[in-house]
mmCIF file of N, CA and C in Angstrom:
data_model
loop_
_atom_site.group_PDB
_atom_site.id
_atom_site.type_symbol
_atom_site.label_atom_id
_atom_site.label_comp_id
_atom_site.label_asym_id
_atom_site.label_seq_id
_atom_site.Cartn_x
_atom_site.Cartn_y
_atom_site.Cartn_z
ATOM 1 N N MET A 1 -14.418 11.063 -40.264
ATOM 2 C CA MET A 1 -12.998 11.113 -39.990
ATOM 3 C C MET A 1 -12.737 11.959 -38.742
ATOM 4 N N ARG A 2 -13.432 13.089 -38.642
ATOM 5 C CA ARG A 2 -13.242 13.986 -37.498
ATOM 6 C C ARG A 2 -13.646 13.285 -36.201
ATOM 7 N N ASN A 3 -14.722 12.487 -36.248
ATOM 8 C CA ASN A 3 -15.178 11.764 -35.065
ATOM 9 C C ASN A 3 -14.121 10.778 -34.570
ATOM 10 N N LYS A 4 -13.446 10.124 -35.499
ATOM 11 C CA LYS A 4 -12.404 9.177 -35.101
ATOM 12 C C LYS A 4 -11.267 9.902 -34.396
ATOM 13 N N HIS A 5 -10.938 11.088 -34.876
ATOM 14 C CA HIS A 5 -9.871 11.877 -34.272
ATOM 15 C C HIS A 5 -10.282 12.302 -32.859
ATOM 16 N N VAL A 6 -11.494 12.734 -32.686
ATOM 17 C CA VAL A 6 -11.988 13.153 -31.377
ATOM 18 C C VAL A 6 -12.000 11.959 -30.414
ATOM 19 N N ILE A 7 -12.455 10.829 -30.897
ATOM 20 C CA ILE A 7 -12.491 9.623 -30.063
ATOM 21 C C ILE A 7 -11.080 9.224 -29.649
ATOM 22 N N ALA A 8 -10.138 9.316 -30.573
ATOM 23 C CA ALA A 8 -8.751 8.961 -30.250
ATOM 24 C C ALA A 8 -8.181 9.889 -29.181
ATOM 25 N N VAL A 9 -8.429 11.181 -29.299
ATOM 26 C CA VAL A 9 -7.929 12.150 -28.321
ATOM 27 C C VAL A 9 -8.578 11.903 -26.958
ATOM 28 N N LEU A 10 -9.877 11.663 -26.939
ATOM 29 C CA LEU A 10 -10.560 11.376 -25.676
ATOM 30 C C LEU A 10 -10.046 10.091 -25.048
ATOM 31 N N SER A 11 -9.807 9.079 -25.863
ATOM 32 C CA SER A 11 -9.289 7.815 -25.345
ATOM 33 C C SER A 11 -7.923 8.001 -24.696
ATOM 34 N N LEU A 12 -7.062 8.756 -25.355
ATOM 35 C CA LEU A 12 -5.738 9.013 -24.786
ATOM 36 C C LEU A 12 -5.825 9.814 -23.494
ATOM 37 N N SER A 13 -6.707 10.789 -23.463
ATOM 38 C CA SER A 13 -6.822 11.595 -22.240
ATOM 39 C C SER A 13 -7.370 10.748 -21.090
ATOM 40 N N LEU A 14 -8.292 9.855 -21.382
ATOM 41 C CA LEU A 14 -8.801 8.951 -20.349
ATOM 42 C C LEU A 14 -7.714 8.006 -19.857
ATOM 43 N N LEU A 15 -6.909 7.520 -20.777
ATOM 44 C CA LEU A 15 -5.824 6.622 -20.413
ATOM 45 C C LEU A 15 -4.856 7.312 -19.460
ATOM 46 N N PHE A 16 -4.441 8.520 -19.787
ATOM 47 C CA PHE A 16 -3.483 9.227 -18.941
ATOM 48 C C PHE A 16 -4.109 9.687 -17.637
ATOM 49 N N SER A 17 -5.366 10.070 -17.667
ATOM 50 C CA SER A 17 -5.998 10.496 -16.414
ATOM 51 C C SER A 17 -6.216 9.307 -15.495
ATOM 52 N N SER A 18 -6.514 8.132 -16.037
ATOM 53 C CA SER A 18 -6.702 6.962 -15.179
ATOM 54 C C SER A 18 -5.378 6.553 -14.556
ATOM 55 N N ALA A 19 -4.280 6.714 -15.266
ATOM 56 C CA ALA A 19 -2.975 6.394 -14.692
ATOM 57 C C ALA A 19 -2.668 7.317 -13.527
ATOM 58 N N SER A 20 -3.013 8.591 -13.653
ATOM 59 C CA SER A 20 -2.750 9.516 -12.552
ATOM 60 C C SER A 20 -3.678 9.242 -11.374
ATOM 61 N N VAL A 21 -4.891 8.752 -11.642
ATOM 62 C CA VAL A 21 -5.798 8.380 -10.556
ATOM 63 C C VAL A 21 -5.219 7.211 -9.778
ATOM 64 N N PHE A 22 -4.670 6.209 -10.479
ATOM 65 C CA PHE A 22 -4.053 5.078 -9.791
ATOM 66 C C PHE A 22 -2.879 5.545 -8.947
ATOM 67 N N ALA A 23 -2.074 6.454 -9.481
ATOM 68 C CA ALA A 23 -0.936 6.965 -8.722
ATOM 69 C C ALA A 23 -1.413 7.708 -7.488
ATOM 70 N N ALA A 24 -2.469 8.491 -7.621
ATOM 71 C CA ALA A 24 -3.010 9.216 -6.471
ATOM 72 C C ALA A 24 -3.554 8.243 -5.442
ATOM 73 N N ASP A 25 -4.228 7.191 -5.897
ATOM 74 C CA ASP A 25 -4.748 6.179 -4.983
ATOM 75 C C ASP A 25 -3.611 5.484 -4.248
ATOM 76 N N LEU A 26 -2.549 5.155 -4.955
ATOM 77 C CA LEU A 26 -1.411 4.493 -4.333
ATOM 78 C C LEU A 26 -0.758 5.422 -3.318
ATOM 79 N N GLU A 27 -0.632 6.671 -3.659
ATOM 80 C CA GLU A 27 -0.056 7.647 -2.726
ATOM 81 C C GLU A 27 -0.924 7.759 -1.471
ATOM 82 N N LYS A 28 -2.232 7.771 -1.651
ATOM 83 C CA LYS A 28 -3.148 7.833 -0.508
ATOM 84 C C LYS A 28 -2.990 6.586 0.361
ATOM 85 N N ASP A 29 -2.889 5.422 -0.270
ATOM 86 C CA ASP A 29 -2.698 4.183 0.479
ATOM 87 C C ASP A 29 -1.393 4.221 1.269
ATOM 88 N N MET A 30 -0.343 4.718 0.645
ATOM 89 C CA MET A 30 0.948 4.785 1.328
ATOM 90 C C MET A 30 0.899 5.777 2.498
ATOM 91 N N ASP A 31 0.182 6.879 2.323
ATOM 92 C CA ASP A 31 0.012 7.828 3.434
ATOM 93 C C ASP A 31 -0.759 7.187 4.586
ATOM 94 N N THR A 32 -1.768 6.402 4.261
ATOM 95 C CA THR A 32 -2.544 5.698 5.294
ATOM 96 C C THR A 32 -1.650 4.726 6.056
ATOM 97 N N LEU A 33 -0.787 4.018 5.330
ATOM 98 C CA LEU A 33 0.144 3.097 5.981
ATOM 99 C C LEU A 33 1.105 3.849 6.904
ATOM 100 N N LYS A 34 1.623 4.952 6.429
ATOM 101 C CA LYS A 34 2.564 5.750 7.229
ATOM 102 C C LYS A 34 1.884 6.288 8.485
ATOM 103 N N ASP A 35 0.697 6.845 8.317
ATOM 104 C CA ASP A 35 -0.037 7.396 9.461
ATOM 105 C C ASP A 35 -0.404 6.303 10.458
ATOM 106 N N GLY A 36 -0.826 5.159 9.951
ATOM 107 C CA GLY A 36 -1.193 4.048 10.825
ATOM 108 C C GLY A 36 -0.004 3.536 11.618
ATOM 109 N N LEU A 37 1.145 3.438 10.971
ATOM 110 C CA LEU A 37 2.338 2.976 11.667
ATOM 111 C C LEU A 37 2.727 3.951 12.769
ATOM 112 N N SER A 38 2.566 5.215 12.508
ATOM 113 C CA SER A 38 2.855 6.227 13.530
ATOM 114 C C SER A 38 1.963 6.025 14.754
ATOM 115 N N VAL A 39 0.684 5.771 14.527
ATOM 116 C CA VAL A 39 -0.250 5.516 15.637
ATOM 117 C C VAL A 39 0.165 4.260 16.388
ATOM 118 N N VAL A 40 0.481 3.200 15.655
ATOM 119 C CA VAL A 40 0.846 1.924 16.274
ATOM 120 C C VAL A 40 2.062 2.101 17.177
ATOM 121 N N LYS A 41 3.037 2.857 16.721
ATOM 122 C CA LYS A 41 4.267 3.035 17.491
ATOM 123 C C LYS A 41 4.067 3.891 18.739
ATOM 124 N N LYS A 42 3.079 4.797 18.710
ATOM 125 C CA LYS A 42 2.916 5.763 19.798
ATOM 126 C C LYS A 42 1.818 5.431 20.802
ATOM 127 N N THR A 43 0.809 4.712 20.378
ATOM 128 C CA THR A 43 -0.370 4.536 21.227
ATOM 129 C C THR A 43 -0.128 3.591 22.402
ATOM 130 N N SER A 44 -0.892 3.822 23.437
ATOM 131 C CA SER A 44 -0.905 2.890 24.571
ATOM 132 C C SER A 44 -2.311 2.326 24.757
ATOM 133 N N ASP A 45 -3.113 2.434 23.705
ATOM 134 C CA ASP A 45 -4.497 1.967 23.722
ATOM 135 C C ASP A 45 -4.657 0.851 22.692
ATOM 136 N N ALA A 46 -5.016 -0.333 23.159
ATOM 137 C CA ALA A 46 -5.130 -1.495 22.283
ATOM 138 C C ALA A 46 -6.176 -1.296 21.188
ATOM 139 N N GLN A 47 -7.290 -0.671 21.507
ATOM 140 C CA GLN A 47 -8.339 -0.461 20.507
ATOM 141 C C GLN A 47 -7.882 0.524 19.431
ATOM 142 N N GLU A 48 -7.189 1.563 19.846
ATOM 143 C CA GLU A 48 -6.665 2.525 18.866
ATOM 144 C C GLU A 48 -5.656 1.849 17.936
ATOM 145 N N MET A 49 -4.818 0.977 18.505
ATOM 146 C CA MET A 49 -3.851 0.243 17.687
ATOM 147 C C MET A 49 -4.571 -0.682 16.720
ATOM 148 N N HIS A 50 -5.571 -1.396 17.205
ATOM 149 C CA HIS A 50 -6.347 -2.313 16.360
ATOM 150 C C HIS A 50 -7.000 -1.549 15.202
ATOM 151 N N THR A 51 -7.571 -0.391 15.494
ATOM 152 C CA THR A 51 -8.216 0.416 14.457
ATOM 153 C C THR A 51 -7.195 0.872 13.409
ATOM 154 N N ALA A 52 -6.044 1.347 13.871
ATOM 155 C CA ALA A 52 -5.000 1.798 12.948
ATOM 156 C C ALA A 52 -4.514 0.639 12.078
ATOM 157 N N LEU A 53 -4.342 -0.516 12.671
ATOM 158 C CA LEU A 53 -3.886 -1.686 11.912
ATOM 159 C C LEU A 53 -4.931 -2.128 10.891
ATOM 160 N N GLY A 54 -6.200 -2.000 11.229
ATOM 161 C CA GLY A 54 -7.263 -2.314 10.270
ATOM 162 C C GLY A 54 -7.214 -1.396 9.062
ATOM 163 N N LYS A 55 -6.982 -0.119 9.310
ATOM 164 C CA LYS A 55 -6.854 0.839 8.203
ATOM 165 C C LYS A 55 -5.614 0.536 7.371
ATOM 166 N N MET A 56 -4.543 0.162 8.049
ATOM 167 C CA MET A 56 -3.315 -0.188 7.331
ATOM 168 C C MET A 56 -3.519 -1.418 6.455
ATOM 169 N N ARG A 57 -4.211 -2.408 6.992
ATOM 170 C CA ARG A 57 -4.455 -3.627 6.223
ATOM 171 C C ARG A 57 -5.279 -3.324 4.971
ATOM 172 N N GLN A 58 -6.303 -2.491 5.138
ATOM 173 C CA GLN A 58 -7.136 -2.116 3.998
ATOM 174 C C GLN A 58 -6.320 -1.345 2.957
ATOM 175 N N ALA A 59 -5.463 -0.443 3.409
ATOM 176 C CA ALA A 59 -4.638 0.341 2.486
ATOM 177 C C ALA A 59 -3.652 -0.558 1.734
ATOM 178 N N ALA A 60 -3.051 -1.510 2.428
ATOM 179 C CA ALA A 60 -2.110 -2.427 1.775
ATOM 180 C C ALA A 60 -2.830 -3.313 0.762
ATOM 181 N N THR A 61 -4.011 -3.768 1.113
ATOM 182 C CA THR A 61 -4.810 -4.575 0.190
ATOM 183 C C THR A 61 -5.190 -3.757 -1.037
ATOM 184 N N ASP A 62 -5.607 -2.512 -0.803
ATOM 185 C CA ASP A 62 -5.979 -1.627 -1.896
ATOM 186 C C ASP A 62 -4.776 -1.296 -2.784
ATOM 187 N N ALA A 63 -3.609 -1.167 -2.188
ATOM 188 C CA ALA A 63 -2.404 -0.832 -2.949
ATOM 189 C C ALA A 63 -2.056 -1.903 -3.977
ATOM 190 N N LYS A 64 -2.517 -3.118 -3.746
ATOM 191 C CA LYS A 64 -2.260 -4.192 -4.706
ATOM 192 C C LYS A 64 -2.988 -3.948 -6.026
ATOM 193 N N GLN A 65 -3.988 -3.080 -6.019
ATOM 194 C CA GLN A 65 -4.732 -2.771 -7.241
ATOM 195 C C GLN A 65 -4.026 -1.719 -8.083
ATOM 196 N N SER A 66 -2.999 -1.082 -7.521
ATOM 197 C CA SER A 66 -2.260 -0.021 -8.197
ATOM 198 C C SER A 66 -0.866 -0.516 -8.569
ATOM 199 N N THR A 67 -0.224 0.248 -9.429
ATOM 200 C CA THR A 67 1.132 -0.065 -9.848
ATOM 201 C C THR A 67 2.021 1.136 -9.560
ATOM 202 N N PRO A 68 3.140 0.935 -8.881
ATOM 203 C CA PRO A 68 4.047 2.058 -8.648
ATOM 204 C C PRO A 68 4.574 2.607 -9.971
ATOM 205 N N GLU A 69 4.891 3.887 -9.980
ATOM 206 C CA GLU A 69 5.396 4.533 -11.197
ATOM 207 C C GLU A 69 6.578 3.777 -11.775
ATOM 208 N N LYS A 70 7.452 3.322 -10.916
ATOM 209 C CA LYS A 70 8.667 2.631 -11.347
ATOM 210 C C LYS A 70 8.348 1.363 -12.146
ATOM 211 N N LEU A 71 7.160 0.793 -11.932
ATOM 212 C CA LEU A 71 6.787 -0.447 -12.609
ATOM 213 C C LEU A 71 5.773 -0.238 -13.730
ATOM 214 N N GLU A 72 5.436 1.011 -14.028
ATOM 215 C CA GLU A 72 4.474 1.284 -15.104
ATOM 216 C C GLU A 72 4.940 0.623 -16.395
ATOM 217 N N GLY A 73 4.018 0.009 -17.083
ATOM 218 C CA GLY A 73 4.324 -0.641 -18.352
ATOM 219 C C GLY A 73 4.707 -2.104 -18.212
ATOM 220 N N GLN A 74 4.912 -2.577 -16.997
ATOM 221 C CA GLN A 74 5.240 -3.980 -16.775
ATOM 222 C C GLN A 74 3.969 -4.824 -16.929
ATOM 223 N N ALA A 75 4.143 -6.018 -17.444
ATOM 224 C CA ALA A 75 3.016 -6.942 -17.563
ATOM 225 C C ALA A 75 2.565 -7.360 -16.166
ATOM 226 N N ALA A 76 1.278 -7.616 -16.022
ATOM 227 C CA ALA A 76 0.705 -7.991 -14.724
ATOM 228 C C ALA A 76 1.342 -9.252 -14.150
ATOM 229 N N ASP A 77 1.863 -10.113 -15.021
ATOM 230 C CA ASP A 77 2.488 -11.345 -14.537
ATOM 231 C C ASP A 77 4.015 -11.280 -14.570
ATOM 232 N N SER A 78 4.555 -10.065 -14.677
ATOM 233 C CA SER A 78 6.014 -9.920 -14.695
ATOM 234 C C SER A 78 6.598 -10.199 -13.312
ATOM 235 N N ALA A 79 7.857 -10.531 -13.281
ATOM 236 C CA ALA A 79 8.536 -10.829 -12.021
ATOM 237 C C ALA A 79 8.504 -9.614 -11.085
ATOM 238 N N GLN A 80 8.644 -8.408 -11.634
ATOM 239 C CA GLN A 80 8.652 -7.203 -10.812
ATOM 240 C C GLN A 80 7.296 -6.955 -10.168
ATOM 241 N N ILE A 81 6.231 -7.131 -10.916
ATOM 242 C CA ILE A 81 4.882 -6.941 -10.364
ATOM 243 C C ILE A 81 4.595 -8.015 -9.321
ATOM 244 N N LYS A 82 4.995 -9.236 -9.597
ATOM 245 C CA LYS A 82 4.808 -10.312 -8.613
ATOM 246 C C LYS A 82 5.585 -10.011 -7.339
ATOM 247 N N ASP A 83 6.787 -9.456 -7.478
ATOM 248 C CA ASP A 83 7.602 -9.090 -6.315
ATOM 249 C C ASP A 83 6.941 -7.962 -5.529
ATOM 250 N N TYR A 84 6.363 -6.995 -6.232
ATOM 251 C CA TYR A 84 5.631 -5.897 -5.589
ATOM 252 C C TYR A 84 4.452 -6.449 -4.781
ATOM 253 N N HIS A 85 3.690 -7.341 -5.382
ATOM 254 C CA HIS A 85 2.550 -7.945 -4.679
ATOM 255 C C HIS A 85 3.017 -8.799 -3.496
ATOM 256 N N ALA A 86 4.121 -9.495 -3.660
ATOM 257 C CA ALA A 86 4.662 -10.304 -2.560
ATOM 258 C C ALA A 86 5.071 -9.408 -1.386
ATOM 259 N N GLY A 87 5.624 -8.244 -1.693
ATOM 260 C CA GLY A 87 5.983 -7.299 -0.637
ATOM 261 C C GLY A 87 4.760 -6.833 0.128
ATOM 262 N N LEU A 88 3.686 -6.546 -0.592
ATOM 263 C CA LEU A 88 2.440 -6.142 0.068
ATOM 264 C C LEU A 88 1.834 -7.293 0.861
ATOM 265 N N ASP A 89 1.922 -8.505 0.329
ATOM 266 C CA ASP A 89 1.425 -9.673 1.062
ATOM 267 C C ASP A 89 2.207 -9.870 2.364
ATOM 268 N N SER A 90 3.506 -9.650 2.300
ATOM 269 C CA SER A 90 4.349 -9.755 3.493
ATOM 270 C C SER A 90 3.951 -8.695 4.521
ATOM 271 N N LEU A 91 3.682 -7.492 4.027
ATOM 272 C CA LEU A 91 3.246 -6.408 4.907
ATOM 273 C C LEU A 91 1.906 -6.752 5.562
ATOM 274 N N ILE A 92 0.975 -7.254 4.792
ATOM 275 C CA ILE A 92 -0.346 -7.627 5.317
ATOM 276 C C ILE A 92 -0.209 -8.729 6.370
ATOM 277 N N ALA A 93 0.630 -9.715 6.099
ATOM 278 C CA ALA A 93 0.828 -10.809 7.060
ATOM 279 C C ALA A 93 1.398 -10.270 8.376
ATOM 280 N N GLN A 94 2.335 -9.321 8.286
ATOM 281 C CA GLN A 94 2.915 -8.765 9.501
ATOM 282 C C GLN A 94 1.914 -7.870 10.227
ATOM 283 N N ILE A 95 1.090 -7.150 9.494
ATOM 284 C CA ILE A 95 0.022 -6.363 10.122
ATOM 285 C C ILE A 95 -0.877 -7.290 10.931
ATOM 286 N N ASP A 96 -1.197 -8.455 10.378
ATOM 287 C CA ASP A 96 -2.045 -9.423 11.081
ATOM 288 C C ASP A 96 -1.386 -9.924 12.368
ATOM 289 N N VAL A 97 -0.067 -10.147 12.327
ATOM 290 C CA VAL A 97 0.670 -10.581 13.520
ATOM 291 C C VAL A 97 0.560 -9.516 14.610
ATOM 292 N N VAL A 98 0.821 -8.266 14.225
ATOM 293 C CA VAL A 98 0.770 -7.163 15.190
ATOM 294 C C VAL A 98 -0.648 -6.995 15.725
ATOM 295 N N ASP A 99 -1.643 -7.129 14.852
ATOM 296 C CA ASP A 99 -3.030 -6.949 15.265
ATOM 297 C C ASP A 99 -3.466 -8.019 16.270
ATOM 298 N N LYS A 100 -3.037 -9.248 16.073
ATOM 299 C CA LYS A 100 -3.391 -10.301 17.040
ATOM 300 C C LYS A 100 -2.836 -9.973 18.422
ATOM 301 N N LEU A 101 -1.624 -9.444 18.457
ATOM 302 C CA LEU A 101 -1.034 -9.048 19.743
ATOM 303 C C LEU A 101 -1.786 -7.874 20.347
ATOM 304 N N ALA A 102 -2.176 -6.925 19.511
ATOM 305 C CA ALA A 102 -2.941 -5.771 20.006
ATOM 306 C C ALA A 102 -4.279 -6.218 20.572
ATOM 307 N N GLN A 103 -4.939 -7.122 19.878
ATOM 308 C CA GLN A 103 -6.236 -7.610 20.349
ATOM 309 C C GLN A 103 -6.105 -8.383 21.661
ATOM 310 N N ALA A 104 -4.931 -8.976 21.887
ATOM 311 C CA ALA A 104 -4.683 -9.686 23.142
ATOM 312 C C ALA A 104 -4.153 -8.729 24.213
ATOM 313 N N ASN A 105 -4.139 -7.441 23.883
ATOM 314 C CA ASN A 105 -3.684 -6.385 24.794
ATOM 315 C C ASN A 105 -2.209 -6.555 25.186
ATOM 316 N N LYS A 106 -1.422 -7.093 24.273
ATOM 317 C CA LYS A 106 0.027 -7.251 24.464
ATOM 318 C C LYS A 106 0.731 -6.151 23.666
ATOM 319 N N LEU A 107 0.574 -4.917 24.136
ATOM 320 C CA LEU A 107 1.034 -3.768 23.367
ATOM 321 C C LEU A 107 2.542 -3.700 23.216
ATOM 322 N N ASP A 108 3.295 -4.066 24.247
ATOM 323 C CA ASP A 108 4.755 -4.023 24.128
ATOM 324 C C ASP A 108 5.235 -5.005 23.059
ATOM 325 N N GLU A 109 4.657 -6.205 23.053
ATOM 326 C CA GLU A 109 5.010 -7.190 22.035
ATOM 327 C C GLU A 109 4.557 -6.726 20.650
ATOM 328 N N ALA A 110 3.382 -6.126 20.596
ATOM 329 C CA ALA A 110 2.865 -5.621 19.322
ATOM 330 C C ALA A 110 3.786 -4.547 18.757
ATOM 331 N N LYS A 111 4.245 -3.646 19.614
ATOM 332 C CA LYS A 111 5.149 -2.584 19.152
ATOM 333 C C LYS A 111 6.479 -3.165 18.679
ATOM 334 N N ALA A 112 6.964 -4.199 19.364
ATOM 335 C CA ALA A 112 8.197 -4.845 18.931
ATOM 336 C C ALA A 112 8.013 -5.484 17.549
ATOM 337 N N GLU A 113 6.893 -6.151 17.353
ATOM 338 C CA GLU A 113 6.600 -6.764 16.050
ATOM 339 C C GLU A 113 6.356 -5.699 14.974
ATOM 340 N N ALA A 114 5.856 -4.550 15.383
ATOM 341 C CA ALA A 114 5.593 -3.461 14.430
ATOM 342 C C ALA A 114 6.885 -2.934 13.812
ATOM 343 N N MET A 115 7.993 -3.124 14.488
ATOM 344 C CA MET A 115 9.273 -2.696 13.916
ATOM 345 C C MET A 115 9.557 -3.443 12.612
ATOM 346 N N LYS A 116 9.046 -4.663 12.501
ATOM 347 C CA LYS A 116 9.208 -5.434 11.267
ATOM 348 C C LYS A 116 8.437 -4.790 10.116
ATOM 349 N N LEU A 117 7.365 -4.072 10.445
ATOM 350 C CA LEU A 117 6.620 -3.350 9.403
ATOM 351 C C LEU A 117 7.520 -2.311 8.753
ATOM 352 N N GLU A 118 8.314 -1.635 9.558
ATOM 353 C CA GLU A 118 9.247 -0.641 9.015
ATOM 354 C C GLU A 118 10.300 -1.315 8.134
ATOM 355 N N ASP A 119 10.788 -2.477 8.564
ATOM 356 C CA ASP A 119 11.780 -3.199 7.771
ATOM 357 C C ASP A 119 11.202 -3.593 6.408
ATOM 358 N N ILE A 120 9.973 -4.080 6.417
ATOM 359 C CA ILE A 120 9.306 -4.469 5.168
ATOM 360 C C ILE A 120 9.120 -3.240 4.284
ATOM 361 N N ARG A 121 8.659 -2.146 4.882
ATOM 362 C CA ARG A 121 8.472 -0.901 4.132
ATOM 363 C C ARG A 121 9.786 -0.446 3.502
ATOM 364 N N ASN A 122 10.841 -0.398 4.296
ATOM 365 C CA ASN A 122 12.126 0.102 3.805
ATOM 366 C C ASN A 122 12.672 -0.761 2.673
ATOM 367 N N ALA A 123 12.577 -2.068 2.812
ATOM 368 C CA ALA A 123 13.068 -2.972 1.766
ATOM 369 C C ALA A 123 12.293 -2.777 0.467
ATOM 370 N N ASN A 124 10.985 -2.614 0.576
ATOM 371 C CA ASN A 124 10.172 -2.465 -0.634
ATOM 372 C C ASN A 124 10.278 -1.072 -1.236
ATOM 373 N N HIS A 125 10.491 -0.053 -0.416
ATOM 374 C CA HIS A 125 10.707 1.278 -0.965
ATOM 375 C C HIS A 125 11.970 1.301 -1.816
ATOM 376 N N LYS A 126 13.006 0.603 -1.384
ATOM 377 C CA LYS A 126 14.243 0.548 -2.170
ATOM 378 C C LYS A 126 13.996 -0.058 -3.542
ATOM 379 N N LYS A 127 13.123 -1.038 -3.612
ATOM 380 C CA LYS A 127 12.850 -1.722 -4.863
ATOM 381 C C LYS A 127 11.898 -0.956 -5.788
ATOM 382 N N PHE A 128 10.855 -0.358 -5.192
ATOM 383 C CA PHE A 128 9.738 0.108 -6.015
ATOM 384 C C PHE A 128 9.484 1.604 -5.999
ATOM 385 N N ARG A 129 10.164 2.333 -5.171
ATOM 386 C CA ARG A 129 9.898 3.766 -5.090
ATOM 387 C C ARG A 129 10.780 4.553 -6.020
#
């Protein structure tokens, strides 16, 4: 009987600690996106922009594995989770647009397109933050 109680307590502690790990991972991904966008907006070096956009793309892809606190407890196929993933997919698609311009050394156009990244971020923060 005592073993079952210990197992139950350990299971609950693992459950709660894994949730906080996901939140920390999501926070790290969001910080990477923020830092990358700052580089994209300021740099005049196409390679630096490309590198920052690559990190941003990886962070956005990784963020799809996490769930924002506001959506905790939602089913994986719920409309809210699907909307969250769609927002990240939209962000990834726009990162790709900006990256193609950066790779073509069209930095002014890339920076103009990068403004859409902020719009996507702001719209999704209103929904999920």
